[in-house]
PDB file of C-alpha atoms in Angstrom:
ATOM      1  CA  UNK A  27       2.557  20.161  -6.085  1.00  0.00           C
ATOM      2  CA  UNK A  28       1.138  17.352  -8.248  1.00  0.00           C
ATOM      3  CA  UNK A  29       1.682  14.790  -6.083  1.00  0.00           C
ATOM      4  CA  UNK A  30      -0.992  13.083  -3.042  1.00  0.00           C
ATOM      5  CA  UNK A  31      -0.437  15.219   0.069  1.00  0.00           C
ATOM      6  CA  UNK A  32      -1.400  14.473   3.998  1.00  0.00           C
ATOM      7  CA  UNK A  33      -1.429  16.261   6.709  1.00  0.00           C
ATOM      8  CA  UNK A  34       0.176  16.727   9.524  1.00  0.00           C
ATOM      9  CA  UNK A  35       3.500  14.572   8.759  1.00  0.00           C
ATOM     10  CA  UNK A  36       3.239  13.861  12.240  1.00  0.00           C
ATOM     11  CA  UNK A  37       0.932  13.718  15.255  1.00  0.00           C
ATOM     12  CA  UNK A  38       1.753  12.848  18.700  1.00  0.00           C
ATOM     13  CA  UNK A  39      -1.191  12.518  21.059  1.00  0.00           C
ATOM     14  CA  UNK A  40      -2.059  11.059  24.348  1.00  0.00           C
ATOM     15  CA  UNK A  41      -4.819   7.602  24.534  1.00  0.00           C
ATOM     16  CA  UNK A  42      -8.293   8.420  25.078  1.00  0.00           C
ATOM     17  CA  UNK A  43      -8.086  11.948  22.609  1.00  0.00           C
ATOM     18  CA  UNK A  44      -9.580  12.248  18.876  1.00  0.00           C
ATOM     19  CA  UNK A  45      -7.587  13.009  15.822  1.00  0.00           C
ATOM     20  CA  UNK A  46      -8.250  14.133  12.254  1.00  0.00           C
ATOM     21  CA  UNK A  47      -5.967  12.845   9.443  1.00  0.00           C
ATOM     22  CA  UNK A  48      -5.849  14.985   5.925  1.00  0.00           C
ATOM     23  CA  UNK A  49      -5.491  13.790   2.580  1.00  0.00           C
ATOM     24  CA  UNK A  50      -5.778  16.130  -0.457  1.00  0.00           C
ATOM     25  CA  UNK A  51      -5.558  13.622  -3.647  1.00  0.00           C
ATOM     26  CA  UNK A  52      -4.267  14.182  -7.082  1.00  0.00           C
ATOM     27  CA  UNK A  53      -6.393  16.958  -8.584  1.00  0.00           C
ATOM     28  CA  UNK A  54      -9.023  15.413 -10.863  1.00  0.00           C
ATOM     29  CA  UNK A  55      -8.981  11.820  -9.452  1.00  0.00           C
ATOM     30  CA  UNK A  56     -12.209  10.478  -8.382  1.00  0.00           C
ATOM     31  CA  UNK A  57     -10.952   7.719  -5.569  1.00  0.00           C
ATOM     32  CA  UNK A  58      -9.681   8.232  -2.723  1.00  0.00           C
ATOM     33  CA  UNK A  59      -7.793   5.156  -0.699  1.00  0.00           C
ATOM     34  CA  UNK A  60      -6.943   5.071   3.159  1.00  0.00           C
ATOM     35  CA  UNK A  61      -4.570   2.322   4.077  1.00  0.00           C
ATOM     36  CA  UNK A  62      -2.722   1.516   7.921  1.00  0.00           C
ATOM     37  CA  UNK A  63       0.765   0.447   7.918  1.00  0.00           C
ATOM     38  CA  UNK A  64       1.846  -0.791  11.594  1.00  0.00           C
ATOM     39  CA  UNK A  65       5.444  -1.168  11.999  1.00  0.00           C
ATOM     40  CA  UNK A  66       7.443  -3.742  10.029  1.00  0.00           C
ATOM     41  CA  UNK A  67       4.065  -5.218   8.106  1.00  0.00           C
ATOM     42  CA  UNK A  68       2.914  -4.096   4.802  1.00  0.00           C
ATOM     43  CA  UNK A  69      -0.356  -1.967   4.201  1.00  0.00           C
ATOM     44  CA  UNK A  70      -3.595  -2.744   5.441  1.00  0.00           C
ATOM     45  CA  UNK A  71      -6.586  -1.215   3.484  1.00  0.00           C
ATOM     46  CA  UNK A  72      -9.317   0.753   5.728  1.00  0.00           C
ATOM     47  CA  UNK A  73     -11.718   2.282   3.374  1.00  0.00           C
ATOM     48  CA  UNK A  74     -12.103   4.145  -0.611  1.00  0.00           C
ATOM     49  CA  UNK A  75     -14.091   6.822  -1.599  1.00  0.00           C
ATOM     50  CA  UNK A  76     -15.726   6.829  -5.528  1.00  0.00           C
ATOM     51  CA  UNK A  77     -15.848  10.401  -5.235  1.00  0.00           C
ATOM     52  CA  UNK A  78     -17.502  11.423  -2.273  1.00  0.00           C
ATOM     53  CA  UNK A  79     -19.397   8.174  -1.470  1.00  0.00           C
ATOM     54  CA  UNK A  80     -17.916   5.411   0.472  1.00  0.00           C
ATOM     55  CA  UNK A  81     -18.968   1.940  -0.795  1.00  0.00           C
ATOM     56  CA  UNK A  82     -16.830  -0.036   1.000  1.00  0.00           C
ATOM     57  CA  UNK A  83     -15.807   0.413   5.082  1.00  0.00           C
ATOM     58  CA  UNK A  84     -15.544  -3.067   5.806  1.00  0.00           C
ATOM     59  CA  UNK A  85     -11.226  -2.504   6.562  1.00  0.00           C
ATOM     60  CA  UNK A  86     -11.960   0.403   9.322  1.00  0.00           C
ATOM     61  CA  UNK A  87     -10.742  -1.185  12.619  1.00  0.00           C
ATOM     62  CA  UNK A  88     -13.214  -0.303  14.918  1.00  0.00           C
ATOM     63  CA  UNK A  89     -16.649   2.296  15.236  1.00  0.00           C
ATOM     64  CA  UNK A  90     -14.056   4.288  16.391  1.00  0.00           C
ATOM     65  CA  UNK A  91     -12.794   5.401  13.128  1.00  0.00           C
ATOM     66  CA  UNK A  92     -14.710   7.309  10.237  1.00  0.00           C
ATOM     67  CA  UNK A  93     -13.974   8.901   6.930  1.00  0.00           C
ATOM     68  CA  UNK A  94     -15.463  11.596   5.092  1.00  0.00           C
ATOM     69  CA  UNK A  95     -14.971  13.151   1.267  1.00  0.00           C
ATOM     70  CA  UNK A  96     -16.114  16.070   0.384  1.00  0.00           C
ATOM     71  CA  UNK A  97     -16.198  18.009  -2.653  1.00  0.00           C
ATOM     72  CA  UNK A  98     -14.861  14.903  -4.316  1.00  0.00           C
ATOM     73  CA  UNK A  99     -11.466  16.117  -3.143  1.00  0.00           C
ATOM     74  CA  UNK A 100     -10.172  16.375   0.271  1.00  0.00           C
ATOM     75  CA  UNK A 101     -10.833  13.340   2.555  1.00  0.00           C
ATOM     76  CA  UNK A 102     -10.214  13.509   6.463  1.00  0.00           C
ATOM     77  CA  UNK A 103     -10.296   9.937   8.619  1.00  0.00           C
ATOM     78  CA  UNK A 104     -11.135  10.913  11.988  1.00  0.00           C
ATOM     79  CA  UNK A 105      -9.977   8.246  15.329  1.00  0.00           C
ATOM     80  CA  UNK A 106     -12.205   8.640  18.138  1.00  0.00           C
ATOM     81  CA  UNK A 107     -10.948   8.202  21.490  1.00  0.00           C
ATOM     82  CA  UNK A 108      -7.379   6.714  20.717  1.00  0.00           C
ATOM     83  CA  UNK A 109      -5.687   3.708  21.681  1.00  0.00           C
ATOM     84  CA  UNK A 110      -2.083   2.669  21.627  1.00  0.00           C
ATOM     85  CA  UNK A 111      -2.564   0.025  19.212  1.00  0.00           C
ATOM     86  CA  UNK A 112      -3.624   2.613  16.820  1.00  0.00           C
ATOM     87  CA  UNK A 113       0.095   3.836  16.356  1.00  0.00           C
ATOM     88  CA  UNK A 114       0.916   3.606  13.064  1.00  0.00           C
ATOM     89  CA  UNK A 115       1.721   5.626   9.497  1.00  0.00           C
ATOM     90  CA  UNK A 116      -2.073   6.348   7.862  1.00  0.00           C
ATOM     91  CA  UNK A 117      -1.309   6.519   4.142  1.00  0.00           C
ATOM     92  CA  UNK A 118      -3.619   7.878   1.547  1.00  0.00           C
ATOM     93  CA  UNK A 119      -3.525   7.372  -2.093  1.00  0.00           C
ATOM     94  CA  UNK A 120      -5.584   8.477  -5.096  1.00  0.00           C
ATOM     95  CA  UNK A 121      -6.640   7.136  -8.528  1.00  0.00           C
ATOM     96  CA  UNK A 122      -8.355   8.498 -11.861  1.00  0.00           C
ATOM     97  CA  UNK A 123     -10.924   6.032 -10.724  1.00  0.00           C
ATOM     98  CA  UNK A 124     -11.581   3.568  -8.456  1.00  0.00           C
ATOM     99  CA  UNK A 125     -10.916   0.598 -10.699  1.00  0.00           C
ATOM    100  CA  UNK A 126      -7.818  -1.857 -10.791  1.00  0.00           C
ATOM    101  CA  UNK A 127      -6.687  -0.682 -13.957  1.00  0.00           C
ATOM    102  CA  UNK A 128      -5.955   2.674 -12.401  1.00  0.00           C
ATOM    103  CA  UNK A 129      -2.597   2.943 -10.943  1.00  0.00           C
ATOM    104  CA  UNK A 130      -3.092   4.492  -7.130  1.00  0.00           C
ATOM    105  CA  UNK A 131      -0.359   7.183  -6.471  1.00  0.00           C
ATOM    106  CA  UNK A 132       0.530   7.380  -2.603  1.00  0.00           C
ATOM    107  CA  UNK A 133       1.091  10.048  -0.267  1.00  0.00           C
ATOM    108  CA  UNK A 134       3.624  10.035   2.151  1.00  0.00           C
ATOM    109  CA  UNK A 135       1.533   9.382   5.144  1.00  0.00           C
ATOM    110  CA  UNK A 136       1.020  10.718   8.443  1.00  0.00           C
ATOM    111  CA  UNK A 137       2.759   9.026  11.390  1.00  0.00           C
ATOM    112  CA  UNK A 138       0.407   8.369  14.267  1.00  0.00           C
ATOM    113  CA  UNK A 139       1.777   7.869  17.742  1.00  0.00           C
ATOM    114  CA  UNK A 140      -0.879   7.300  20.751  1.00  0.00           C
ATOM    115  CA  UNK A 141       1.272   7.785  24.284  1.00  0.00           C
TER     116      UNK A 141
ATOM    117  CA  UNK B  26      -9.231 -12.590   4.367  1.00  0.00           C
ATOM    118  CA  UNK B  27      -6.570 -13.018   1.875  1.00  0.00           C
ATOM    119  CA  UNK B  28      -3.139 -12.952   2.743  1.00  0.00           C
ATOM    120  CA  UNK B  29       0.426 -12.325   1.070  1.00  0.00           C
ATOM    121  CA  UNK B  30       3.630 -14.104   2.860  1.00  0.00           C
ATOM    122  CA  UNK B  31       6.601 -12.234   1.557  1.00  0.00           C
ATOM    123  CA  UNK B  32      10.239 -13.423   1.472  1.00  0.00           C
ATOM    124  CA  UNK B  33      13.023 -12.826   2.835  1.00  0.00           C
ATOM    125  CA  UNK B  34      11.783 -10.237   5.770  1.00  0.00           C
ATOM    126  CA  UNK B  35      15.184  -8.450   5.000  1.00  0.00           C
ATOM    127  CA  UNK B  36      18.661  -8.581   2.688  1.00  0.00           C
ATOM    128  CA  UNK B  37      21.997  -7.223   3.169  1.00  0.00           C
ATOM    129  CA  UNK B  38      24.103  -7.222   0.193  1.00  0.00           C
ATOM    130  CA  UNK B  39      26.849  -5.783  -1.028  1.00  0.00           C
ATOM    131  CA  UNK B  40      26.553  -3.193  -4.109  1.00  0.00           C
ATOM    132  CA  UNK B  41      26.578  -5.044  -7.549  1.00  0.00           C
ATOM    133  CA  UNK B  42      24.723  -8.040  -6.473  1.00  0.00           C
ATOM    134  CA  UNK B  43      21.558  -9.415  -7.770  1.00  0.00           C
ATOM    135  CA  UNK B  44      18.655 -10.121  -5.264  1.00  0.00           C
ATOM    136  CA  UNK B  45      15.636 -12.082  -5.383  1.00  0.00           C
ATOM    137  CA  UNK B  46      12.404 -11.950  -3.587  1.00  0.00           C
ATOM    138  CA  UNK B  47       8.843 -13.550  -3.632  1.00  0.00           C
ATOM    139  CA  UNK B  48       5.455 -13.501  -2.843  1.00  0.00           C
ATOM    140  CA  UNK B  49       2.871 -16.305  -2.162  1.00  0.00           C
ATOM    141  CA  UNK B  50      -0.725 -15.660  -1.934  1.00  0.00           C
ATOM    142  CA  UNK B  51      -3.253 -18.543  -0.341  1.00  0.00           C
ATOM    143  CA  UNK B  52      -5.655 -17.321  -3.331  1.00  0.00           C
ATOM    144  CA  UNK B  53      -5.753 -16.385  -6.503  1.00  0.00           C
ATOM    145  CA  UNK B  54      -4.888 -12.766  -7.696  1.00  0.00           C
ATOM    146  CA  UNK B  55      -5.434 -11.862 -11.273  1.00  0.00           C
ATOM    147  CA  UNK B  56      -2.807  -8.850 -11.190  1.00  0.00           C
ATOM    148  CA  UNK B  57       0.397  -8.867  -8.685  1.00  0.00           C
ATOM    149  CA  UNK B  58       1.804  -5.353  -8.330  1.00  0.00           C
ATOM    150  CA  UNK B  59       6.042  -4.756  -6.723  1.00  0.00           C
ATOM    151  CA  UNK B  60       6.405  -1.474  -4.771  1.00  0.00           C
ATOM    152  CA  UNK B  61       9.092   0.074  -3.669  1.00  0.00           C
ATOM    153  CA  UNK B  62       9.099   2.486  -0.022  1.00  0.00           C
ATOM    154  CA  UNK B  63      12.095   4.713   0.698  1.00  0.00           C
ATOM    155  CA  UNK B  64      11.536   6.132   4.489  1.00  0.00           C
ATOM    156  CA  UNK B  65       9.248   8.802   4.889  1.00  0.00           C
ATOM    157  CA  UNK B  66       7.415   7.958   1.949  1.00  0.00           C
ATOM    158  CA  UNK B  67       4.387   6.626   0.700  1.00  0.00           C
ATOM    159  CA  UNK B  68       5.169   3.307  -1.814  1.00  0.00           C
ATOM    160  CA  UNK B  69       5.805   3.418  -5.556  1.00  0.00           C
ATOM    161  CA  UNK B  70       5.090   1.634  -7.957  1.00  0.00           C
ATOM    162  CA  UNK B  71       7.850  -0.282 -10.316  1.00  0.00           C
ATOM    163  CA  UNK B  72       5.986  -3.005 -12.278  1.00  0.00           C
ATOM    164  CA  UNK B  73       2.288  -4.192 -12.823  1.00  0.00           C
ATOM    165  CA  UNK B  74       1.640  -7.915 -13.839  1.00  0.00           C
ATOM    166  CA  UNK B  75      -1.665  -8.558 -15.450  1.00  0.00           C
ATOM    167  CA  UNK B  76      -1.481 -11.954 -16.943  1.00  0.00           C
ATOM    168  CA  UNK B  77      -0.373 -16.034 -15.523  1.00  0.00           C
ATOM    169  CA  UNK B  78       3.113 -16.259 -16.356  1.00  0.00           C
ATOM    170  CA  UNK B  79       3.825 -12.872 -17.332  1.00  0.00           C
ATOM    171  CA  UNK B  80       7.722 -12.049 -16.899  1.00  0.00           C
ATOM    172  CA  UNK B  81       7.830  -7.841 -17.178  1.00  0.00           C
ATOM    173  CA  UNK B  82      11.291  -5.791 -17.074  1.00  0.00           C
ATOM    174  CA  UNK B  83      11.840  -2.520 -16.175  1.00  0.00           C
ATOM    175  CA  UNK B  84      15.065  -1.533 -15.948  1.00  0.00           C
ATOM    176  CA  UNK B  85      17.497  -4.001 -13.637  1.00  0.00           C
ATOM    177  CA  UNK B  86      13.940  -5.113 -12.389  1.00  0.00           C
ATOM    178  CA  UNK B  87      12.344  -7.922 -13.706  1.00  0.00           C
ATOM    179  CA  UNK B  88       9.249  -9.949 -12.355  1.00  0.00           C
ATOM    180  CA  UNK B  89       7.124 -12.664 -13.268  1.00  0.00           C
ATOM    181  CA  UNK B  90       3.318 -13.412 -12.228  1.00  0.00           C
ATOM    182  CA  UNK B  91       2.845 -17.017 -11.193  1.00  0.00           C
ATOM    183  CA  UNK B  92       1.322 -19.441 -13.534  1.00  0.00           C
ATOM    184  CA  UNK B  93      -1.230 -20.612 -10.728  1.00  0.00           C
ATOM    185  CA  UNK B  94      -1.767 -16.878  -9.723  1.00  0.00           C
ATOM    186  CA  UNK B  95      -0.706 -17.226  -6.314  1.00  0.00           C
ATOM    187  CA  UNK B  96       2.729 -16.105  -6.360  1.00  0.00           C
ATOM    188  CA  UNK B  97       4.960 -13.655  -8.005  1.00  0.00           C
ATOM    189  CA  UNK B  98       8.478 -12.612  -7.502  1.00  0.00           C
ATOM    190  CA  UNK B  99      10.703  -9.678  -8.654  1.00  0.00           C
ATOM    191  CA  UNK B 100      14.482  -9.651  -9.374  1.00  0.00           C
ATOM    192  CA  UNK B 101      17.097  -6.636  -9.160  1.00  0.00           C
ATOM    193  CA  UNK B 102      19.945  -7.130 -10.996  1.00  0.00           C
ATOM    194  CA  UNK B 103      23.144  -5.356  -9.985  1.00  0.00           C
ATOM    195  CA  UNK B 104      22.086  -3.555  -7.216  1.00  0.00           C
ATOM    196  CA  UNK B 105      23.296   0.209  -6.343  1.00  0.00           C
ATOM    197  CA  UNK B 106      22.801   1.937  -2.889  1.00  0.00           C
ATOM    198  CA  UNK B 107      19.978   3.863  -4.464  1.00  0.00           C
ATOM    199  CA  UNK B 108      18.072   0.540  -4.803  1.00  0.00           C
ATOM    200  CA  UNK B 109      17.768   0.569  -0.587  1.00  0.00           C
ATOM    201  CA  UNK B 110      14.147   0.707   0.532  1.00  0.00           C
ATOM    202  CA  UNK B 111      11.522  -1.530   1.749  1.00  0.00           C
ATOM    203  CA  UNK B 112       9.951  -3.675  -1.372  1.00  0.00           C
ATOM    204  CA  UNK B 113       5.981  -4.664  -1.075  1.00  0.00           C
ATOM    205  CA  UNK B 114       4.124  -6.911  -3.440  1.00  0.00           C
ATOM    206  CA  UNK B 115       0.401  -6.702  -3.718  1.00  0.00           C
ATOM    207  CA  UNK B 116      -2.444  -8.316  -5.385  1.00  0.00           C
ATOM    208  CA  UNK B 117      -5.588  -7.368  -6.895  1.00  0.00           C
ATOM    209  CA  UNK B 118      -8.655  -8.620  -7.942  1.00  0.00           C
ATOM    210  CA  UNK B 119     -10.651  -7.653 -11.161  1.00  0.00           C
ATOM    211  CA  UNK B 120     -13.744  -8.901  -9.835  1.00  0.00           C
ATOM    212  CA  UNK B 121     -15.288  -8.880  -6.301  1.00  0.00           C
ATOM    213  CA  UNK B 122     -18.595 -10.184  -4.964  1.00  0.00           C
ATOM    214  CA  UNK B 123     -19.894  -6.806  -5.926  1.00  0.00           C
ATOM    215  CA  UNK B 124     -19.069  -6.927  -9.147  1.00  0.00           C
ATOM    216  CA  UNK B 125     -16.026  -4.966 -10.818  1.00  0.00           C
ATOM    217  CA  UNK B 126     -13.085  -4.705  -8.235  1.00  0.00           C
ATOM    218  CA  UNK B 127     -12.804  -1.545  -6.775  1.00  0.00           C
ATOM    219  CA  UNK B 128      -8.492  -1.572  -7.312  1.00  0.00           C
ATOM    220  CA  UNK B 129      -8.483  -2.962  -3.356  1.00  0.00           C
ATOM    221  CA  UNK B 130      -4.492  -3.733  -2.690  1.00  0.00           C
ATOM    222  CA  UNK B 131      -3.747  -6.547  -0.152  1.00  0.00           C
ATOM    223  CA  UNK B 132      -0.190  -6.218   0.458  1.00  0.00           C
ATOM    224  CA  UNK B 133       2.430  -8.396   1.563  1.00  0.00           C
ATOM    225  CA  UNK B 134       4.644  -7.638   4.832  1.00  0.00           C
ATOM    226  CA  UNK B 135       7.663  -5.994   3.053  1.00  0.00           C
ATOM    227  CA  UNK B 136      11.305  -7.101   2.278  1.00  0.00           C
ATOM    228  CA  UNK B 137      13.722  -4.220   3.587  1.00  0.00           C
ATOM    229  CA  UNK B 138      16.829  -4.006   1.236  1.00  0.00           C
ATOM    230  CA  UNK B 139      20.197  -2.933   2.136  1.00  0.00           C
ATOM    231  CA  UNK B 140      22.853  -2.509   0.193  1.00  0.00           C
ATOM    232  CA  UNK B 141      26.282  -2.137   1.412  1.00  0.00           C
ATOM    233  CA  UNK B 142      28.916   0.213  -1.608  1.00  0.00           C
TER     234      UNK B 142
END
């Protein structure tokens, strides 16, 4: 497809275990976005990539999360040791470049729940 | 940080009516953005405002960028059950104390639309 795609759709997992989020961006775009969206509020950004570098970490929540890029393509965000409060629906989205002339095209997210 | 307070938090309206909403920012944006988020998907976009006191149409949308830069709001006219969703508004700055924004969205909290046939 030519559209931003994450993986899994879904992930159920119990407090205190790690997860890995996927996000494979439009082919040929060279930033990468990771935003949080808790339920009922609007996106919150964590981090971007300008391809595989990542200027700017300052919206990650905690030292629990990270981010990687490589291959200027696929990026993964990784949540250490989970908490409740970090139930929510990660989206990724991707641009020609990181710039705000670039229109970002969204994925369709992967919906975290922490038991 | 900088904030978005979106308006209303939710509509219910019956098909062929028009519906307003609106965005207020505590700072200065210099372009406001309207997305639109059906469920199970990732957000849209429908218009981009780049200039103080833009008014852009697309469609039965139309919205307008603040004068001050602080607030925006976007307008469906004659609304059809496809037009249910949840509607964001975001802002963006061209410049950042870095230097040339990076495209960083701050979004507002959402407006979820329902439309009744």
């Amino acid at each position: 497809g030519a559209g931003v795609s994450q993986s899994p759709s879904n992930k159920v997992t119990e407090k205190g275990k790690d997860v890995e989020l996927r996000c494979d961006p439009i082919s040929g775009h060279t930033a990468l976005y990771w935003y949080r969206q808790s339920l009922g509020q609007g996106l919150e950004f964590l981090i971007y990539f300008q391809g595989n570098s990542a200027p700017d970490k300052s919206g990650l929540p905690s030292d629990r999360f990270s981010a990687e890029r490589t291959g200027g393509s696929v990026s993964t965000l990784t949540i250490q040791r989970t908490q409740q409060e970090d139930s929510a629906v990660y989206l990724c989205a991707s641009s020609v470049r990181a710039s705000p002339w670039n229109e970002q095209f969204f994925g369709p997210g992967t919906r975290l729940t922490v038991l | 940080g900088q904030q978005l307070n979106q308006s209303p938090q939710s509509m219910f309206i019956q098909e062929g009516e028009d519906v307003s909403m609106n965005c207020t920012s505590s700072s200065i944006f210099n372009t406001w953005l309207w997305y639109k988020q059906d469920p199970g998907e990732g957000p849209v976009l429908l218009i981009a405002l780049y200039k103080a006191g833009e008014l852009t149409s697309n469609g039965r949308l139309t919205a307008q960028f603040g004068i001050t830069r602080k607030d925006s709001f976007l307008n469906i006219s004659a609304s059809i059950p496809s037009d249910v969703g949840i509607y964001f508004c975001a802002g963006q700055l061209l410049r950042d104390a870095g230097g040339t924004s990076y495209g960083k969205l701050t979004f507002g909290q959402g407006t979820i639309l329902t439309v009744h046939p």
